[in-house]
Amino acid sequence: MVTRTEQETRARLEEHGQGHLLAFWGDLDEAERAALLGQVETIDFALMNRLTEEWIHNEPPAERFTHIAPVPAIPQADPARPDVREALTAGEEALRAGRVGLLLVAGGQGTRLGFDGPKGAYPIGPISQKSLFEFHAEKIRNLQRRYGCTLPWYIMVSEANEAATRAFFQEHGFFGLGEENVTFFKQRMVPCVDESGKFMLEAPSRLAMNPNGHGGAIPAVVENGIAEDARNRGIDTLSYFQVDNWAVKVADPVYIGYHVQHNAEMSSKVHQKNAPREAVGVHCICDGEYRTIEYSELDIYPQLLETDAQGHLRYFAGNPAIHILAVGFIERMYANYDTFPWHRAHKKIPYLDGSGKRVKPEQPNGYKFETFIFDALRFVNHGPVALVIGRAGEYTPIKQFDGSNSVQAAWTAMGRYWADWLEAVGRAVPRDAEGNPAIAIEISPEFALTREEFLEKAPSMELPAEGDVAIGPNGESLA
Ligand code: UTP
């Protein structure tokens, strides 16, 4: 039976040239029909028409800057410097006062990693098989103990991984953080489009959609009452991180300190690019505004590849996507979100062909549209603070299993980082010709977040005399 909603939906789809989405209507049962209609209801047709008009039927919109300058940045923190000690004190005060919460974006599809589950559930511990979520939770437990505070953890998920993420936390008892301190909230989804701008079906009753990018955190935080919850808890500062950065220092006190000292609205860590064409965005000042230029735009701005007389990149400030955002800034950005630029990615998107056969394309066949959190930087009135970091112990993004930015690269990087701690307490670490540890190493961040803490606690630790080393949250050996 044709329902009124179906008629309306059919007319709406036809009007926007997307009538093919109901091609298999006759084969669907009631529940599937309801699901499909519900999904179509979530589509912002005005937005999608604008995006396909701008990006598919015309030349993509491009900004061109006439004057670009390197971003001013605070040099890497060295505790010998008075400004670093002052920032530490300010950050510790903010933590003790309960002003800080955590904003984790974990709504992505993780397609490159190809793991069957939310990316945060990936068993990254080389020995313990502990998940990325558990490592982050152990960092939180460490900080809560140290500063006698609660760090509410706001986790952005999407339609695609919400149920599995909630179930994972439930199964693990919320990692001892208290269910009331872990809040999941959902970002919006947008339809994927084929190369002619048509929406795609991934099943007879389901459109192919993707989460609206980590920039989707701006509306999602406000619309899901996260900003309000933070305010009610006395929190004005959110430490933003991405689930696939295993090493990330969550709520880093020195970083928070600089942010609050500058009364900044948004801050960024930046790392030295390791090659002019490294595939990371670069923080710059463009025509007077703070921007992150994507690596795909490097050829538009060849000055970004320039080095100085000493061979150092002038535009060195790579973007590891570690930010601090003021709650009030997110609320202010909510009003600006409609002006955020969208970014387009050419992707392989599985779809149903006209006969209803599922096709897994070998080549990119369509586009995903996303917004990015770093685009908020241009709107900042106070700050932004940019703090230089080294990569070791700060930035190990996990995008795929091997190659660059991979699980294997992260195991090696963290192995080297922790090997240095072990050697400092007299534990020999065999190494290969490149200096990489020839054993597997992992140290719980609940036991020690920093080298100093590790050295302090070393006497309470069980350290196997040889072979792999895995130290648990209480200093126990897991190897
Ligand atoms: P990536 O851009 O690396 O995407 O996300 P991804 O989904 O993890 O992986 P691919 O590209 O499909 O292989 C960086 C961070 O931003 C989050 C991810 O969960 C990850 O923590 N993210 C990304 C979102 O929360 N929502 C999005 O829409 C996109």
GROMACS .gro file of C-alpha atoms in nm, residues 33-436:
model
  404
   33ARG     CA    1   1.048   0.072   0.372
   34ALA     CA    2   1.025   0.260   0.700
   35ALA     CA    3   1.404   0.251   0.735
   36LEU     CA    4   1.456   0.388   0.385
   37LEU     CA    5   1.201   0.666   0.431
   38GLY     CA    6   1.358   0.751   0.765
   39GLN     CA    7   1.702   0.775   0.608
   40VAL     CA    8   1.578   1.003   0.329
   41GLU     CA    9   1.419   1.225   0.598
   42THR     CA   10   1.764   1.300   0.741
   43ILE     CA   11   1.897   1.442   0.413
   44ASP     CA   12   1.951   1.816   0.385
   45PHE     CA   13   1.861   1.849   0.017
   46ALA     CA   14   1.948   2.219  -0.001
   47LEU     CA   15   2.299   2.141   0.122
   48MET     CA   16   2.344   1.840  -0.106
   49ASN     CA   17   2.220   2.033  -0.409
   50ARG     CA   18   2.469   2.308  -0.330
   51LEU     CA   19   2.756   2.062  -0.289
   52THR     CA   20   2.684   1.873  -0.610
   53GLU     CA   21   2.633   2.198  -0.799
   54GLU     CA   22   2.962   2.341  -0.674
   55TRP     CA   23   3.175   2.028  -0.675
   56ILE     CA   24   3.035   1.801  -0.945
   57HIS     CA   25   2.862   2.013  -1.206
   58ASN     CA   26   3.114   2.299  -1.191
   59GLU     CA   27   3.479   2.356  -1.116
   60PRO     CA   28   3.532   2.295  -0.744
   61PRO     CA   29   3.545   2.619  -0.546
   62ALA     CA   30   3.904   2.715  -0.468
   63GLU     CA   31   4.040   2.978  -0.235
   64ARG     CA   32   4.351   3.158  -0.348
   65PHE     CA   33   4.562   3.343  -0.093
   66THR     CA   34   4.797   3.621  -0.187
   67HIS     CA   35   4.999   3.638   0.132
   68ILE     CA   36   5.099   3.333   0.333
   69ALA     CA   37   5.319   3.335   0.644
   70PRO     CA   38   5.439   3.061   0.876
   71VAL     CA   39   5.232   3.028   1.189
   72PRO     CA   40   5.387   3.172   1.508
   73ALA     CA   41   5.437   2.881   1.746
   74ILE     CA   42   5.553   2.815   2.100
   75PRO     CA   43   5.870   2.604   2.083
   76GLN     CA   44   5.857   2.245   2.204
   77ALA     CA   45   5.811   2.237   2.581
   78ASP     CA   46   6.133   2.205   2.778
   79PRO     CA   47   6.080   2.209   3.155
   80ALA     CA   48   6.399   2.412   3.193
   81ARG     CA   49   6.214   2.711   3.045
   82PRO     CA   50   6.022   2.932   3.291
   83ASP     CA   51   5.728   2.976   3.048
   84VAL     CA   52   5.687   2.597   3.035
   85ARG     CA   53   5.685   2.569   3.415
   86GLU     CA   54   5.428   2.850   3.436
   87ALA     CA   55   5.211   2.684   3.170
   88LEU     CA   56   5.232   2.357   3.362
   89THR     CA   57   5.115   2.528   3.680
   90ALA     CA   58   4.826   2.696   3.498
   91GLY     CA   59   4.721   2.370   3.329
   92GLU     CA   60   4.740   2.176   3.654
   93GLU     CA   61   4.524   2.438   3.824
   94ALA     CA   62   4.262   2.408   3.548
   95LEU     CA   63   4.264   2.029   3.584
   96ARG     CA   64   4.237   2.037   3.964
   97ALA     CA   65   3.955   2.289   3.939
   98GLY     CA   66   3.756   2.046   3.718
   99ARG     CA   67   3.745   2.287   3.424
  100VAL     CA   68   3.859   2.028   3.167
  101GLY     CA   69   3.665   1.766   2.971
  102LEU     CA   70   3.762   1.535   2.685
  103LEU     CA   71   3.625   1.542   2.333
  104LEU     CA   72   3.711   1.231   2.136
  105VAL     CA   73   3.609   1.202   1.774
  106ALA     CA   74   3.550   0.837   1.692
  107GLY     CA   75   3.275   0.853   1.432
  108GLY     CA   76   3.490   0.781   1.126
  109GLN     CA   77   3.450   0.474   0.908
  110GLY     CA   78   3.811   0.356   0.939
  111THR     CA   79   3.798   0.217   0.586
  112ARG     CA   80   4.175   0.211   0.532
  113LEU     CA   81   4.237   0.006   0.846
  114GLY     CA   82   3.968  -0.238   0.739
  115PHE     CA   83   3.909  -0.358   1.098
  116ASP     CA   84   3.576  -0.524   1.168
  117GLY     CA   85   3.456  -0.297   1.447
  118PRO     CA   86   3.498   0.061   1.567
  119LYS     CA   87   3.855   0.181   1.517
  120GLY     CA   88   3.886   0.247   1.892
  121ALA     CA   89   3.830  -0.124   1.958
  122TYR     CA   90   4.140  -0.210   1.755
  123PRO     CA   91   4.370  -0.429   1.974
  124ILE     CA   92   4.678  -0.209   1.949
  125GLY     CA   93   4.868  -0.339   2.255
  126PRO     CA   94   5.138  -0.554   2.093
  127ILE     CA   95   5.134  -0.796   2.389
  128SER     CA   96   4.823  -0.722   2.595
  129GLN     CA   97   4.602  -0.671   2.286
  130LYS     CA   98   4.447  -0.380   2.475
  131SER     CA   99   4.233  -0.158   2.254
  132LEU     CA  100   4.296   0.204   2.160
  133PHE     CA  101   3.996   0.296   2.379
  134GLU     CA  102   4.153   0.117   2.677
  135PHE     CA  103   4.487   0.294   2.634
  136HIS     CA  104   4.308   0.631   2.624
  137ALA     CA  105   4.101   0.530   2.931
  138GLU     CA  106   4.419   0.442   3.121
  139LYS     CA  107   4.560   0.788   3.047
  140ILE     CA  108   4.239   0.938   3.185
  141ARG     CA  109   4.255   0.727   3.501
  142ASN     CA  110   4.614   0.839   3.555
  143LEU     CA  111   4.525   1.209   3.522
  144GLN     CA  112   4.215   1.178   3.740
  145ARG     CA  113   4.419   1.019   4.016
  146ARG     CA  114   4.699   1.272   3.987
  147TYR     CA  115   4.476   1.581   3.985
  148GLY     CA  116   4.189   1.454   4.199
  149CYS     CA  117   3.942   1.547   3.926
  150THR     CA  118   3.688   1.385   3.697
  151LEU     CA  119   3.750   1.423   3.326
  152PRO     CA  120   3.413   1.366   3.159
  153TRP     CA  121   3.469   1.184   2.832
  154TYR     CA  122   3.250   1.292   2.539
  155ILE     CA  123   3.280   1.048   2.250
  156MET     CA  124   3.149   1.131   1.906
  157VAL     CA  125   3.022   0.829   1.717
  158SER     CA  126   2.814   0.790   1.403
  159GLU     CA  127   2.520   0.585   1.285
  160ALA     CA  128   2.769   0.333   1.147
  161ASN     CA  129   2.946   0.256   1.477
  162GLU     CA  130   2.733   0.382   1.764
  163ALA     CA  131   2.586   0.048   1.872
  164ALA     CA  132   2.918  -0.137   1.849
  165THR     CA  133   3.101   0.139   2.040
  166ARG     CA  134   2.846   0.149   2.320
  167ALA     CA  135   2.853  -0.232   2.344
  168PHE     CA  136   3.235  -0.230   2.363
  169PHE     CA  137   3.235   0.014   2.654
  170GLN     CA  138   2.958  -0.179   2.829
  171GLU     CA  139   3.149  -0.504   2.786
  172HIS     CA  140   3.458  -0.342   2.941
  173GLY     CA  141   3.274  -0.183   3.233
  174PHE     CA  142   3.341   0.166   3.091
  175PHE     CA  143   3.706   0.096   3.174
  176GLY     CA  144   3.642   0.187   3.536
  177LEU     CA  145   3.559   0.548   3.450
  178GLY     CA  146   3.194   0.534   3.554
  179GLU     CA  147   2.915   0.514   3.299
  180GLU     CA  148   2.797   0.860   3.409
  181ASN     CA  149   3.127   1.011   3.298
  182VAL     CA  150   3.129   0.863   2.947
  183THR     CA  151   2.882   1.016   2.704
  184PHE     CA  152   2.835   0.905   2.344
  185PHE     CA  153   2.681   1.142   2.097
  186LYS     CA  154   2.609   1.104   1.730
  187GLN     CA  155   2.723   1.316   1.439
  188ARG     CA  156   2.514   1.365   1.128
  189MET     CA  157   2.551   1.158   0.812
  190VAL     CA  158   2.549   1.284   0.453
  191PRO     CA  159   2.479   1.089   0.134
  192CYS     CA  160   2.769   0.973  -0.081
  193VAL     CA  161   2.728   1.072  -0.445
  194ASP     CA  162   2.841   0.909  -0.768
  195GLU     CA  163   3.041   1.096  -1.029
  196SER     CA  164   2.728   1.250  -1.176
  197GLY     CA  165   2.598   1.372  -0.840
  198LYS     CA  166   2.339   1.094  -0.785
  199PHE     CA  167   2.295   0.946  -0.440
  200MET     CA  168   2.379   0.576  -0.417
  201LEU     CA  169   2.210   0.273  -0.264
  202GLU     CA  170   2.431   0.031  -0.072
  203ALA     CA  171   2.139  -0.208  -0.014
  204PRO     CA  172   1.784  -0.208  -0.154
  205SER     CA  173   1.660  -0.023   0.154
  206ARG     CA  174   1.971   0.176   0.245
  207LEU     CA  175   2.157   0.473   0.099
  208ALA     CA  176   2.535   0.485   0.104
  209MET     CA  177   2.608   0.763   0.356
  210ASN     CA  178   2.915   0.883   0.540
  211PRO     CA  179   2.960   1.073   0.865
  212ASN     CA  180   2.996   1.447   0.804
  213GLY     CA  181   3.366   1.467   0.903
  214HIS     CA  182   3.529   1.557   1.234
  215GLY     CA  183   3.405   1.913   1.178
  216GLY     CA  184   3.064   1.758   1.242
  217ALA     CA  185   3.164   1.770   1.609
  218ILE     CA  186   3.063   2.138   1.614
  219PRO     CA  187   2.690   2.088   1.552
  220ALA     CA  188   2.688   1.748   1.723
  221VAL     CA  189   2.828   1.888   2.051
  222VAL     CA  190   2.562   2.157   2.063
  223GLU     CA  191   2.263   1.963   1.927
  224ASN     CA  192   2.319   1.665   2.156
  225GLY     CA  193   2.342   1.874   2.471
  226ILE     CA  194   2.713   1.807   2.524
  227ALA     CA  195   2.802   2.176   2.558
  228GLU     CA  196   2.523   2.212   2.812
  229ASP     CA  197   2.632   1.904   3.006
  230ALA     CA  198   2.988   2.038   3.012
  231ARG     CA  199   2.872   2.375   3.143
  232ASN     CA  200   2.658   2.209   3.410
  233ARG     CA  201   2.967   2.026   3.527
  234GLY     CA  202   3.171   2.348   3.539
  235ILE     CA  203   3.376   2.259   3.233
  236ASP     CA  204   3.484   2.535   2.996
  237THR     CA  205   3.774   2.364   2.818
  238LEU     CA  206   3.767   2.052   2.599
  239SER     CA  207   4.076   1.852   2.506
  240TYR     CA  208   4.008   1.728   2.151
  241PHE     CA  209   4.176   1.415   2.017
  242GLN     CA  210   4.128   1.150   1.751
  243VAL     CA  211   4.078   0.788   1.839
  244ASP     CA  212   4.349   0.657   1.607
  245ASN     CA  213   4.635   0.852   1.766
  246TRP     CA  214   4.757   0.586   2.009
  247ALA     CA  215   5.024   0.809   2.164
  248VAL     CA  216   4.817   1.124   2.207
  249LYS     CA  217   4.861   1.299   2.543
  250VAL     CA  218   4.502   1.364   2.643
  251ALA     CA  219   4.446   1.674   2.855
  252ASP     CA  220   4.817   1.755   2.845
  253PRO     CA  221   4.864   1.998   3.138
  254VAL     CA  222   5.131   2.216   2.972
  255TYR     CA  223   4.921   2.252   2.657
  256ILE     CA  224   4.609   2.333   2.859
  257GLY     CA  225   4.816   2.583   3.053
  258TYR     CA  226   4.920   2.778   2.745
  259HIS     CA  227   4.563   2.768   2.620
  260VAL     CA  228   4.414   2.912   2.940
  261GLN     CA  229   4.696   3.163   2.990
  262HIS     CA  230   4.619   3.306   2.645
  263ASN     CA  231   4.246   3.287   2.708
  264ALA     CA  232   4.240   3.112   2.370
  265GLU     CA  233   3.925   2.988   2.203
  266MET     CA  234   4.099   2.708   2.016
  267SER     CA  235   4.456   2.579   2.022
  268SER     CA  236   4.658   2.335   1.815
  269LYS     CA  237   4.963   2.124   1.859
  270VAL     CA  238   5.187   2.129   1.554
  271HIS     CA  239   5.475   1.900   1.460
  272GLN     CA  240   5.778   1.952   1.242
  273LYS     CA  241   5.700   1.806   0.897
  274ASN     CA  242   5.956   1.541   0.815
  275ALA     CA  243   5.961   1.612   0.440
  276PRO     CA  244   5.833   1.900   0.227
  277ARG     CA  245   5.570   1.674   0.072
  278GLU     CA  246   5.469   1.482   0.382
  279ALA     CA  247   5.096   1.411   0.354
  280VAL     CA  248   4.977   1.635   0.638
  281GLY     CA  249   4.800   1.969   0.649
  282VAL     CA  250   5.015   2.274   0.732
  283HIS     CA  251   4.918   2.548   0.975
  284CYS     CA  252   4.978   2.894   0.823
  285ILE     CA  253   4.852   3.248   0.834
  286CYS     CA  254   4.679   3.316   0.502
  287ASP     CA  255   4.579   3.672   0.421
  288GLY     CA  256   4.577   3.743   0.791
  289GLU     CA  257   4.365   3.441   0.891
  290TYR     CA  258   4.476   3.124   1.063
  291ARG     CA  259   4.437   2.832   0.820
  292THR     CA  260   4.537   2.473   0.770
  293ILE     CA  261   4.634   2.415   0.409
  294GLU     CA  262   4.577   2.059   0.297
  295TYR     CA  263   4.865   1.867   0.144
  296SER     CA  264   4.663   1.824  -0.175
  297GLU     CA  265   4.699   2.202  -0.220
  298LEU     CA  266   5.078   2.213  -0.185
  299ASP     CA  267   5.126   2.270  -0.556
  300ILE     CA  268   4.900   2.575  -0.550
  301TYR     CA  269   5.131   2.731  -0.291
  302PRO     CA  270   5.487   2.626  -0.385
  303GLN     CA  271   5.625   2.853  -0.111
  304LEU     CA  272   5.508   2.587   0.135
  305LEU     CA  273   5.789   2.366   0.005
  306GLU     CA  274   6.062   2.630   0.060
  307THR     CA  275   6.352   2.574   0.295
  308ASP     CA  276   6.574   2.836   0.460
  309ALA     CA  277   6.953   2.865   0.430
  310GLN     CA  278   6.996   2.589   0.692
  311GLY     CA  279   6.768   2.356   0.497
  312HIS     CA  280   6.476   2.389   0.744
  313LEU     CA  281   6.124   2.402   0.605
  314ARG     CA  282   5.985   2.751   0.657
  315TYR     CA  283   5.631   2.616   0.670
  316PHE     CA  284   5.711   2.341   0.914
  317ALA     CA  285   5.389   2.322   1.115
  318GLY     CA  286   5.227   1.988   1.036
  319ASN     CA  287   4.881   1.923   1.180
  320PRO     CA  288   4.851   1.624   1.415
  321ALA     CA  289   4.485   1.710   1.487
  322ILE     CA  290   4.527   1.764   1.861
  323HIS     CA  291   4.329   2.067   1.972
  324ILE     CA  292   4.180   2.238   2.272
  325LEU     CA  293   3.843   2.406   2.227
  326ALA     CA  294   3.663   2.640   2.463
  327VAL     CA  295   3.303   2.528   2.516
  328GLY     CA  296   3.187   2.884   2.442
  329PHE     CA  297   3.381   2.880   2.115
  330ILE     CA  298   3.204   2.563   2.000
  331GLU     CA  299   2.872   2.730   2.080
  332ARG     CA  300   2.976   3.036   1.883
  333MET     CA  301   3.094   2.819   1.593
  334TYR     CA  302   2.758   2.648   1.582
  335ALA     CA  303   2.614   2.970   1.442
  336ASN     CA  304   2.896   2.976   1.182
  337TYR     CA  305   2.881   2.610   1.087
  338ASP     CA  306   2.684   2.677   0.770
  339THR     CA  307   2.980   2.875   0.640
  340PHE     CA  308   3.232   2.599   0.705
  341PRO     CA  309   3.385   2.477   0.380
  342TRP     CA  310   3.312   2.121   0.272
  343HIS     CA  311   3.588   1.896   0.149
  344ARG     CA  312   3.543   1.628  -0.112
  345ALA     CA  313   3.718   1.289  -0.122
  346HIS     CA  314   3.715   1.058  -0.421
  347LYS     CA  315   3.649   0.708  -0.282
  348LYS     CA  316   3.560   0.351  -0.370
  349ILE     CA  317   3.198   0.327  -0.261
  350PRO     CA  318   3.019  -0.010  -0.278
  351TYR     CA  319   2.677   0.027  -0.443
  352LEU     CA  320   2.383  -0.155  -0.601
  353ASP     CA  321   2.369  -0.141  -0.977
  354GLY     CA  322   2.042  -0.102  -1.170
  355SER     CA  323   1.975  -0.477  -1.152
  356GLY     CA  324   2.021  -0.482  -0.774
  357LYS     CA  325   2.364  -0.648  -0.784
  358ARG     CA  326   2.610  -0.524  -0.520
  359VAL     CA  327   2.927  -0.387  -0.680
  360LYS     CA  328   3.256  -0.340  -0.494
  361PRO     CA  329   3.446  -0.101  -0.721
  362GLU     CA  330   3.818  -0.142  -0.787
  363GLN     CA  331   3.859   0.229  -0.858
  364PRO     CA  332   3.711   0.539  -0.692
  365ASN     CA  333   3.358   0.576  -0.823
  366GLY     CA  334   3.206   0.850  -0.610
  367TYR     CA  335   3.254   1.120  -0.353
  368LYS     CA  336   3.222   1.168   0.020
  369PHE     CA  337   3.174   1.519   0.155
  370GLU     CA  338   3.309   1.615   0.498
  371THR     CA  339   3.378   1.918   0.714
  372PHE     CA  340   3.698   1.945   0.917
  373ILE     CA  341   3.750   2.071   1.271
  374PHE     CA  342   4.059   2.273   1.178
  375ASP     CA  343   3.843   2.501   0.964
  376ALA     CA  344   3.720   2.651   1.291
  377LEU     CA  345   4.067   2.803   1.344
  378ARG     CA  346   3.996   3.089   1.104
  379PHE     CA  347   3.715   3.213   1.329
  380VAL     CA  348   3.922   3.233   1.647
  381ASN     CA  349   3.929   3.578   1.809
  382HIS     CA  350   4.162   3.493   2.100
  383GLY     CA  351   4.461   3.275   2.021
  384PRO     CA  352   4.494   3.033   1.863
  385VAL     CA  353   4.791   2.897   2.051
  386ALA     CA  354   5.013   2.670   1.842
  387LEU     CA  355   5.248   2.452   2.045
  388VAL     CA  356   5.526   2.257   1.875
  389ILE     CA  357   5.556   1.891   1.973
  390GLY     CA  358   5.790   1.608   1.884
  391ARG     CA  359   5.621   1.299   1.747
  392ALA     CA  360   5.758   1.047   1.995
  393GLY     CA  361   5.499   0.986   2.262
  394GLU     CA  362   5.257   1.236   2.106
  395TYR     CA  363   5.159   1.136   1.755
  396THR     CA  364   5.126   0.786   1.611
  397PRO     CA  365   4.822   0.796   1.381
  398ILE     CA  366   4.690   0.456   1.279
  399LYS     CA  367   4.532   0.471   0.937
  400GLN     CA  368   4.621   0.127   0.798
  401PHE     CA  369   4.797  -0.194   0.900
  402ASP     CA  370   5.134  -0.138   0.734
  403GLY     CA  371   5.320   0.139   0.554
  404SER     CA  372   5.320   0.496   0.676
  405ASN     CA  373   5.084   0.599   0.956
  406SER     CA  374   5.015   0.235   1.031
  407VAL     CA  375   4.977  -0.012   1.316
  408GLN     CA  376   5.324  -0.146   1.244
  409ALA     CA  377   5.481   0.200   1.231
  410ALA     CA  378   5.310   0.285   1.561
  411TRP     CA  379   5.440  -0.032   1.730
  412THR     CA  380   5.792   0.062   1.617
  413ALA     CA  381   5.758   0.427   1.724
  414MET     CA  382   5.613   0.345   2.066
  415GLY     CA  383   5.866   0.061   2.106
  416ARG     CA  384   6.151   0.310   2.060
  417TYR     CA  385   5.986   0.562   2.291
  418TRP     CA  386   5.939   0.312   2.572
  419ALA     CA  387   6.277   0.142   2.512
  420ASP     CA  388   6.441   0.467   2.619
  421TRP     CA  389   6.251   0.454   2.950
  422LEU     CA  390   6.352   0.092   3.008
  423GLU     CA  391   6.718   0.163   2.936
  424ALA     CA  392   6.704   0.455   3.180
  425VAL     CA  393   6.624   0.205   3.459
  426GLY     CA  394   6.896  -0.032   3.347
  427ARG     CA  395   6.693  -0.283   3.142
  428ALA     CA  396   6.887  -0.374   2.828
  429VAL     CA  397   6.683  -0.360   2.508
  430PRO     CA  398   6.817  -0.552   2.208
  431ARG     CA  399   6.789  -0.346   1.889
  432ASP     CA  400   6.807  -0.414   1.517
  433ALA     CA  401   7.039  -0.240   1.269
  434GLU     CA  402   6.806   0.061   1.248
  435GLY     CA  403   6.795   0.101   1.624
  436ASN     CA  404   6.443  -0.034   1.656
   0.00000   0.00000   0.00000
